[in-house]
Each structure stands twice: as C-alpha cells, then as structure tokens.
mmCIF file of C-alpha atoms in Angstrom:
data_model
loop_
_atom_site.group_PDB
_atom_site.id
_atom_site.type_symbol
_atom_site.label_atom_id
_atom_site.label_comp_id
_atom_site.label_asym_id
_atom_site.label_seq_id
_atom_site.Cartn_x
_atom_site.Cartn_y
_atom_site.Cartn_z
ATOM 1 C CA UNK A 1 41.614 20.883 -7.765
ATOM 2 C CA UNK A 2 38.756 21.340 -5.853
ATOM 3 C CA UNK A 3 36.691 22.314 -8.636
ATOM 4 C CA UNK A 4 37.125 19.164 -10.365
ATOM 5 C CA UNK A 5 36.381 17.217 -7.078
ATOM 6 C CA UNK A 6 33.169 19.760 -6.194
ATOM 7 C CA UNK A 7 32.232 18.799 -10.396
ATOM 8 C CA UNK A 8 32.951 15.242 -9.761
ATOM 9 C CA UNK A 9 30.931 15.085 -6.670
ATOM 10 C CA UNK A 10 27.598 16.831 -8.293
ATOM 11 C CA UNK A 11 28.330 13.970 -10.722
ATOM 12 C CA UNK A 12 28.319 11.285 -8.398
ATOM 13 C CA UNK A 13 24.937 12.916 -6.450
ATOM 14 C CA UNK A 14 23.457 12.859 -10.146
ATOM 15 C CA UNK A 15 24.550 9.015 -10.644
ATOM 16 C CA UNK A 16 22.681 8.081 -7.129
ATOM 17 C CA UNK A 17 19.668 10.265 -7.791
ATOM 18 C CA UNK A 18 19.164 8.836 -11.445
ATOM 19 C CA UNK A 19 19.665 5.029 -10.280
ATOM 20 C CA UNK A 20 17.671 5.772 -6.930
ATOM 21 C CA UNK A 21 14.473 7.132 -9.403
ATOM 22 C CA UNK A 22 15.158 4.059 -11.609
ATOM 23 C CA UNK A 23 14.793 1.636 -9.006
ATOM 24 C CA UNK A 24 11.500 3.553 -7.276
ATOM 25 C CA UNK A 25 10.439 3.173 -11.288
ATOM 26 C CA UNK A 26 11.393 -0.713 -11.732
ATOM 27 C CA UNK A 27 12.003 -1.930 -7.712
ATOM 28 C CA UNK A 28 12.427 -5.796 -9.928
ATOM 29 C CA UNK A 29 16.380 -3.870 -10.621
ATOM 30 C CA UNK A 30 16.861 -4.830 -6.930
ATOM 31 C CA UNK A 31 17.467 -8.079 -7.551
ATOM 32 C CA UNK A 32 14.722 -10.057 -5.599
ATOM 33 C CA UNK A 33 15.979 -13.798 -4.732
ATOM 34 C CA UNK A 34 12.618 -15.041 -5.966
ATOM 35 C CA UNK A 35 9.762 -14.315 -7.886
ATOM 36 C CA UNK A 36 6.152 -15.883 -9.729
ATOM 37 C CA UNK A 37 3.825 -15.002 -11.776
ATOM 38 C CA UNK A 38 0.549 -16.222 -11.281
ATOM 39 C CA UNK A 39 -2.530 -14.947 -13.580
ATOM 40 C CA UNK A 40 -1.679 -11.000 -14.328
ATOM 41 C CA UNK A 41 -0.147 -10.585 -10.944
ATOM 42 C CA UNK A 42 4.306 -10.795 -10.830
ATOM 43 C CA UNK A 43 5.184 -11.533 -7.072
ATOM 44 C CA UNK A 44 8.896 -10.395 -5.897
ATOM 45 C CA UNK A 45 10.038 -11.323 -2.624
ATOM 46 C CA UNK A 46 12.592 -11.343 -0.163
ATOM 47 C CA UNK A 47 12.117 -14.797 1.047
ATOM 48 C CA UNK A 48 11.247 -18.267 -0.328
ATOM 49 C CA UNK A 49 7.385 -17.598 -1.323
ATOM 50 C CA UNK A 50 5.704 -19.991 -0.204
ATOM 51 C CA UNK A 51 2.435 -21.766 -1.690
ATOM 52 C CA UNK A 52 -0.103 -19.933 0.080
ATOM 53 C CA UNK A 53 0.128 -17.209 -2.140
ATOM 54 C CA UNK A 54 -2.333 -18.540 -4.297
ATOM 55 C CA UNK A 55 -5.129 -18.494 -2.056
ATOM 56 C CA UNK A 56 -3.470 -14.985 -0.359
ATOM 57 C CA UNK A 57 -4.346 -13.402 -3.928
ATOM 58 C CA UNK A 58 -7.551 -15.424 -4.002
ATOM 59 C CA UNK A 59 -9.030 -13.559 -0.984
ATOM 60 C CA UNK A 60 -7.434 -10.396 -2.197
ATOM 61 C CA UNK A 61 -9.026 -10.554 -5.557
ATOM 62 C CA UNK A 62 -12.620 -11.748 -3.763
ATOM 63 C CA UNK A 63 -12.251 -8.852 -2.045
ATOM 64 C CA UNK A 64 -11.672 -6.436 -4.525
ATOM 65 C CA UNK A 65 -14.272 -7.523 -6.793
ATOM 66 C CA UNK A 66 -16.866 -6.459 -4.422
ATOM 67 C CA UNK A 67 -15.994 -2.441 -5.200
ATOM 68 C CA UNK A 68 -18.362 -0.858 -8.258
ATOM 69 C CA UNK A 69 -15.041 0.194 -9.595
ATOM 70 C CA UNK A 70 -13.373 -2.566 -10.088
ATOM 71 C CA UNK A 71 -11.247 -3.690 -13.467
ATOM 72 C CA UNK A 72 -9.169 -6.301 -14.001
ATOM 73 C CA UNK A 73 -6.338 -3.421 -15.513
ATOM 74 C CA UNK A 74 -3.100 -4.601 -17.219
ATOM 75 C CA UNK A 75 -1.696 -6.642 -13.932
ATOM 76 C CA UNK A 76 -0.002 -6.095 -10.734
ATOM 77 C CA UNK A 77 3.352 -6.034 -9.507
ATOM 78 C CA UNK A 78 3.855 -6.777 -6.000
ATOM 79 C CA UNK A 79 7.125 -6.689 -3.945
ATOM 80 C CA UNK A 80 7.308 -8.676 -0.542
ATOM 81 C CA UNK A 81 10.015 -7.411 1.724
ATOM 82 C CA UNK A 82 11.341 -8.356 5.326
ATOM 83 C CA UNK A 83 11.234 -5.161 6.087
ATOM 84 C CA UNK A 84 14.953 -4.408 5.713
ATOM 85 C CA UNK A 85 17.126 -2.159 3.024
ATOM 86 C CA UNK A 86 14.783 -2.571 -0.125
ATOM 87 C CA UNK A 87 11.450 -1.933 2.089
ATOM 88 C CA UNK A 88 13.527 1.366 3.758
ATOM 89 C CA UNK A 89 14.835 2.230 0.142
ATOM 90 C CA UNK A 90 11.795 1.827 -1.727
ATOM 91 C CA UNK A 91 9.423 3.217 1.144
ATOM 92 C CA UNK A 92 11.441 6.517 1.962
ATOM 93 C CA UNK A 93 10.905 9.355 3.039
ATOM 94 C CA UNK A 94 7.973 7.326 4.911
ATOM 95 C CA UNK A 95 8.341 4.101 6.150
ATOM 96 C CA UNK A 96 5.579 3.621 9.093
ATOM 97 C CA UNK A 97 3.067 1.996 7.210
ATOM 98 C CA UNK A 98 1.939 -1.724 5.938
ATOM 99 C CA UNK A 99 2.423 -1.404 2.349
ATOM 100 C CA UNK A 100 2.837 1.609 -0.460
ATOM 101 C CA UNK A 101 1.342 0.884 -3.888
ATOM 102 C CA UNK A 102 2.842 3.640 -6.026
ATOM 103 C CA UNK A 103 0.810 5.875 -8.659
ATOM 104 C CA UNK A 104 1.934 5.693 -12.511
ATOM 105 C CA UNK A 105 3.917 2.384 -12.070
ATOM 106 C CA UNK A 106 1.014 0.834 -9.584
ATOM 107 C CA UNK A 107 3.540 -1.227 -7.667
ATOM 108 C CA UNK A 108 2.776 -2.762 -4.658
ATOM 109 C CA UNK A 109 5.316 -2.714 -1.963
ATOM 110 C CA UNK A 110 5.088 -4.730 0.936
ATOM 111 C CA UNK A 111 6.478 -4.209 4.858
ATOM 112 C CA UNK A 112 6.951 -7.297 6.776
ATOM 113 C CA UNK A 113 5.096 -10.154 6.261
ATOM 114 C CA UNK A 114 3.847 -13.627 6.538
ATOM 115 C CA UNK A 115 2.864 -15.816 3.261
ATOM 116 C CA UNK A 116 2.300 -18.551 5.426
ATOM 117 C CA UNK A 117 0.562 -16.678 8.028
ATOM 118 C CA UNK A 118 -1.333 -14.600 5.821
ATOM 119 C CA UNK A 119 0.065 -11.382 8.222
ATOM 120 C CA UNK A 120 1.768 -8.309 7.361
ATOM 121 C CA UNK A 121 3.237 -6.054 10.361
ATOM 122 C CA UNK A 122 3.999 -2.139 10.259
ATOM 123 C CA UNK A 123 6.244 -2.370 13.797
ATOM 124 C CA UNK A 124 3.406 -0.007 15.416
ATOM 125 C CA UNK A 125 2.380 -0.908 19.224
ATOM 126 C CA UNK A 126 -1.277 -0.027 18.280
ATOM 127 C CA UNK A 127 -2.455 -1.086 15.207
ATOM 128 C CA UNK A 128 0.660 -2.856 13.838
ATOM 129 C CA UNK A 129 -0.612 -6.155 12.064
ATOM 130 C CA UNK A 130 -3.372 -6.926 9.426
ATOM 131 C CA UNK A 131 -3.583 -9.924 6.996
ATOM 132 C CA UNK A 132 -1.362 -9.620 3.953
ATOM 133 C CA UNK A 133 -4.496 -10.764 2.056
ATOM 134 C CA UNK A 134 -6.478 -7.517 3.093
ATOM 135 C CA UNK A 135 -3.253 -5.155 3.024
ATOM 136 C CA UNK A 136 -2.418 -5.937 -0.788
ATOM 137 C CA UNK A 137 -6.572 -5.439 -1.195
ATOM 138 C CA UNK A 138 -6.300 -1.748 0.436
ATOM 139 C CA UNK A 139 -3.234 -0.983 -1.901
ATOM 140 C CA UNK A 140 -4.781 -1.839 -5.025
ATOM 141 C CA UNK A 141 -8.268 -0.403 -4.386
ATOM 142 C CA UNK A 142 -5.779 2.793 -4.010
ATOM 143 C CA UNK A 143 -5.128 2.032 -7.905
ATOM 144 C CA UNK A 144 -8.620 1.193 -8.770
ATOM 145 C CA UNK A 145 -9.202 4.811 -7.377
ATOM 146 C CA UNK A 146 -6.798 6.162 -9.366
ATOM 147 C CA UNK A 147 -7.509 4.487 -12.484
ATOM 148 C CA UNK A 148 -11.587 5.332 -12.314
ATOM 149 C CA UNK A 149 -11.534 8.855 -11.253
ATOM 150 C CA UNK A 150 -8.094 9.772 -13.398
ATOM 151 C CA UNK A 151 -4.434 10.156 -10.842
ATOM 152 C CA UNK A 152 -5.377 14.192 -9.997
ATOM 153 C CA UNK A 153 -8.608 13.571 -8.887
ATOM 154 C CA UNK A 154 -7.567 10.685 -6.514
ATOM 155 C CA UNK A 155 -4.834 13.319 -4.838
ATOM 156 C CA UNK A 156 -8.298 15.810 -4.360
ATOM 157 C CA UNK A 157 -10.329 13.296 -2.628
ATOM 158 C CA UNK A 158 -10.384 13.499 1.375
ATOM 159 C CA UNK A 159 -8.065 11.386 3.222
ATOM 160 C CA UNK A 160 -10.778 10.127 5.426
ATOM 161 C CA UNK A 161 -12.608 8.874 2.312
ATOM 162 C CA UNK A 162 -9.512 7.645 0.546
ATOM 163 C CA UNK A 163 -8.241 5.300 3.268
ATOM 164 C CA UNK A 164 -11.827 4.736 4.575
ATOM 165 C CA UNK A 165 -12.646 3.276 1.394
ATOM 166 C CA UNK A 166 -9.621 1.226 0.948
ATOM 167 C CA UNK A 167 -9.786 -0.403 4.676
ATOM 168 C CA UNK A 168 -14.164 -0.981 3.416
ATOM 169 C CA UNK A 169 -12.944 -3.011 0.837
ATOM 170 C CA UNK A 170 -10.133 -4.902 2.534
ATOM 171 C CA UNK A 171 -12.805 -5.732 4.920
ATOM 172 C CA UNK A 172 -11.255 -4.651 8.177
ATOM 173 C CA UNK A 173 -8.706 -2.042 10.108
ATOM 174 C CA UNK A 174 -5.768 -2.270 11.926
ATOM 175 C CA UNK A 175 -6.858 -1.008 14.744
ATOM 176 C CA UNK A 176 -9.311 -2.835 16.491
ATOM 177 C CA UNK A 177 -12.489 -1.431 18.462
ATOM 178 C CA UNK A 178 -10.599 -2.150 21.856
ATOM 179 C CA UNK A 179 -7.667 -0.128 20.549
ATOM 180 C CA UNK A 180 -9.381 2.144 19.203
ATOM 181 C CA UNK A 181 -11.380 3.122 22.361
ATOM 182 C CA UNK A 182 -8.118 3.345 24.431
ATOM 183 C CA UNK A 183 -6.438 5.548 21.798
ATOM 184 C CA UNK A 184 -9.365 7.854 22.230
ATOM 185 C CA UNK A 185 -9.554 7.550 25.803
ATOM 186 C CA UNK A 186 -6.096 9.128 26.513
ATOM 187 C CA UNK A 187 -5.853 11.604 23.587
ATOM 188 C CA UNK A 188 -3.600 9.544 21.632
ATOM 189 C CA UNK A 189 -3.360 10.351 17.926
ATOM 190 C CA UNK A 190 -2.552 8.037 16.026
ATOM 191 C CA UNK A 191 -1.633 7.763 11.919
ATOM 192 C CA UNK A 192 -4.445 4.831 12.090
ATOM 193 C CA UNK A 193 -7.261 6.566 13.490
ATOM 194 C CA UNK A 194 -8.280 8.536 10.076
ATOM 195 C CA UNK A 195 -7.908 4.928 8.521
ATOM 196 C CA UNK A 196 -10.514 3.102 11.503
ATOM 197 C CA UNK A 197 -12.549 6.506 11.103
ATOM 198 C CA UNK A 198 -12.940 6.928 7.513
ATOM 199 C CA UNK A 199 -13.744 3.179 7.395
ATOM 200 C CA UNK A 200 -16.791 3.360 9.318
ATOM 201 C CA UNK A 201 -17.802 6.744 7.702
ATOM 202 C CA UNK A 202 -17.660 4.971 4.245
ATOM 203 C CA UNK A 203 -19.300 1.827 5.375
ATOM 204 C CA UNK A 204 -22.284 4.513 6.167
ATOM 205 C CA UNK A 205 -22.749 6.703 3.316
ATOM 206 C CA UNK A 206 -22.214 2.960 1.404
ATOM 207 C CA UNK A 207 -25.672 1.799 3.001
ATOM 208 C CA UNK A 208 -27.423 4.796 1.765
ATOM 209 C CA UNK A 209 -26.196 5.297 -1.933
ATOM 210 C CA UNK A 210 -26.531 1.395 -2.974
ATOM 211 C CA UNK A 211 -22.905 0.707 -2.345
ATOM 212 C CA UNK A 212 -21.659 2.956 -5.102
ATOM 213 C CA UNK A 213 -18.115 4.365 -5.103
ATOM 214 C CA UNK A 214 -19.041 6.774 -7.764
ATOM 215 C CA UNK A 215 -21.469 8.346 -5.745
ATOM 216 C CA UNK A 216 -19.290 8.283 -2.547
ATOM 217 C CA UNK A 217 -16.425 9.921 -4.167
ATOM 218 C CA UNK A 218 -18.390 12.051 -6.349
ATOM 219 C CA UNK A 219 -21.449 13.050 -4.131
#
C-alpha cells in the first residue's frame, strides 16, 4: 500500500515538473486573457493592452537599434504580468527584478507594469520603477548578446558588463544618482548597484572604442 502511494506520488512530482518546464518553455499555455501581434513582436498580457503599446515598442526598438549588434532575429515574445501567480511562476526561483527574458526560447517576461504609463515596477524601495519602454530594451539587448557572441559566451562575460551594457542601451538605470549616492553613503548593497555601476563603466570604455560592443565584450 504504501508503495503504490510512494510510486504514485513520484508520478504526480513527475506530472508537475514536466508541465511546470512546459510552461517556462511556452508561458502562451497559461492562458493570457489577451494578446497582439504587432510587426515580429506577440504581446501576452494580463490586462486589457492598451494602445500605447505601439509607440512603447517604438521607443524600445529606437533604442535598440542604436547597439552595433543589433538584428532584427526571428521575433519576440513578450509576456505582461500584474505581478501575480504567472509573474511568481514564470520568474521563480527569483522574482526581485523588472523583467526576465529567457535564453533558448528568448521570452520576455514582464513584472508589474503600466502600458499606459509607460512604467514597469520591481516592488524595491530603492530603485523600484523604470519605463516599460527601456525595461523590454534591457531584456532584449540580453538576447542580442546572446545571439552575437553564441549563449556560452554571454554566461562568461562579467556581470558588470552584461547589465552595464543592457541599462547603456535602454538609456537609463533604476537607480537614480540621488539614490545612488545615499545607497553608498550608508553601506547599503543593493542588487541595482552593479546595474547603475556597470552602466557608467560601459558608457566609458563606449567613448573610447567608437561605440563598439564587439570590442567592449571582446577587448
């Protein structure tokens, strides 16, 4: 008896695992209550999306074009959340940050945010909101790096020069100078400071090697 309910438990753990990996594969299985397709990019989203988009992946794609790496590649897939069960499914075993964008599959998935706004929000004191706009540009310079420079080279590179790069072309930081400055004045770390850090390091070595990201990643 308790054999066959230890066996039929592994099989249930199996069943969860396998659907749980299938869903971090295809997060659309979630059954978003609305979606659109606009160019090569499919939207999924938790709420009504509203209109703006359009000129949200405008700026986004303005953005990203100014990186010597950039490619149009086969499309994006980008899932807005409210922050609740699919963004603490789909995020695990993290959870603190704006947005994941997720190597192989290259899906984007969004914390809380504002279409209408044009804000995204992490829930951090410090450092906890950034424009939606700049936030899906950082996550898919992440798979412009990976797609250049090949997925095991990416996972090589430097934190500092990872992020820093991403936050150069979204064209800002989450933390701001003022926050930044306090954070430092009373020995707080922070996850953000290696991201405001990196940023300004980048923008740097940038000036010097005529803005390329080959030469920045591979000195």
């Amino acid at each position: 008896m308790l054999s066959s309910m230890s066996r039929s438990l592994r099989y249930l753990l199996s069943g969860v695992l396998v659907l749980w990996f299938a869903v971090l594969c295809a997060p659309q299985l979630l059954a978003w209550p609305d979606s659109i397709r606009i160019g090569q990019t499919q939207i999924y989203a938790e709420e009504p999306i509203a209109p703006k988009i359009r000129s949200i992946l405008a700026r986004s794609d303005a953005l990203l074009k100014s990186s010597t790496i950039y490619s149009d590649g086969d499309g994006w897939r980008i899932f807005l959340t409210n922050g609740g069960w699919r963004w603490r499914l789909l995020s695990f075993p993290g959870g603190g940050a704006f947005a994941y964008s997720k190597p192989l599959t290259e899906a984007i998935i969004v914390n809380r945010n504002s279409i209408a706004k044009d804000l995204a929000w992490n829930g951090q004191t410090f450092g906890g909101q950034r424009t939606l706009s700049g936030v899906i540009a950082h996550e898919r310079t992440h798979g412009l790096i990976r797609s250049h420079f090949g997925l095991l080279a990416a996972t090589r590179f430097p934190t500092w020069k990872v992020e820093g790069y991403c936050d150069h072309v979204a064209g800002e930081s989450s933390l701001t100078q003022a926050d930044y400055t306090k954070l430092m004045r009373t020995g707080t770390r922070h996850p953000a400071i290696v991201f405001f850090e990196g940023r300004r390091k980048v923008a740097r070595i940038l000036l010097s090697n005529g803005q390329s990201a080959d030469a920045l990643f591979r000195p």
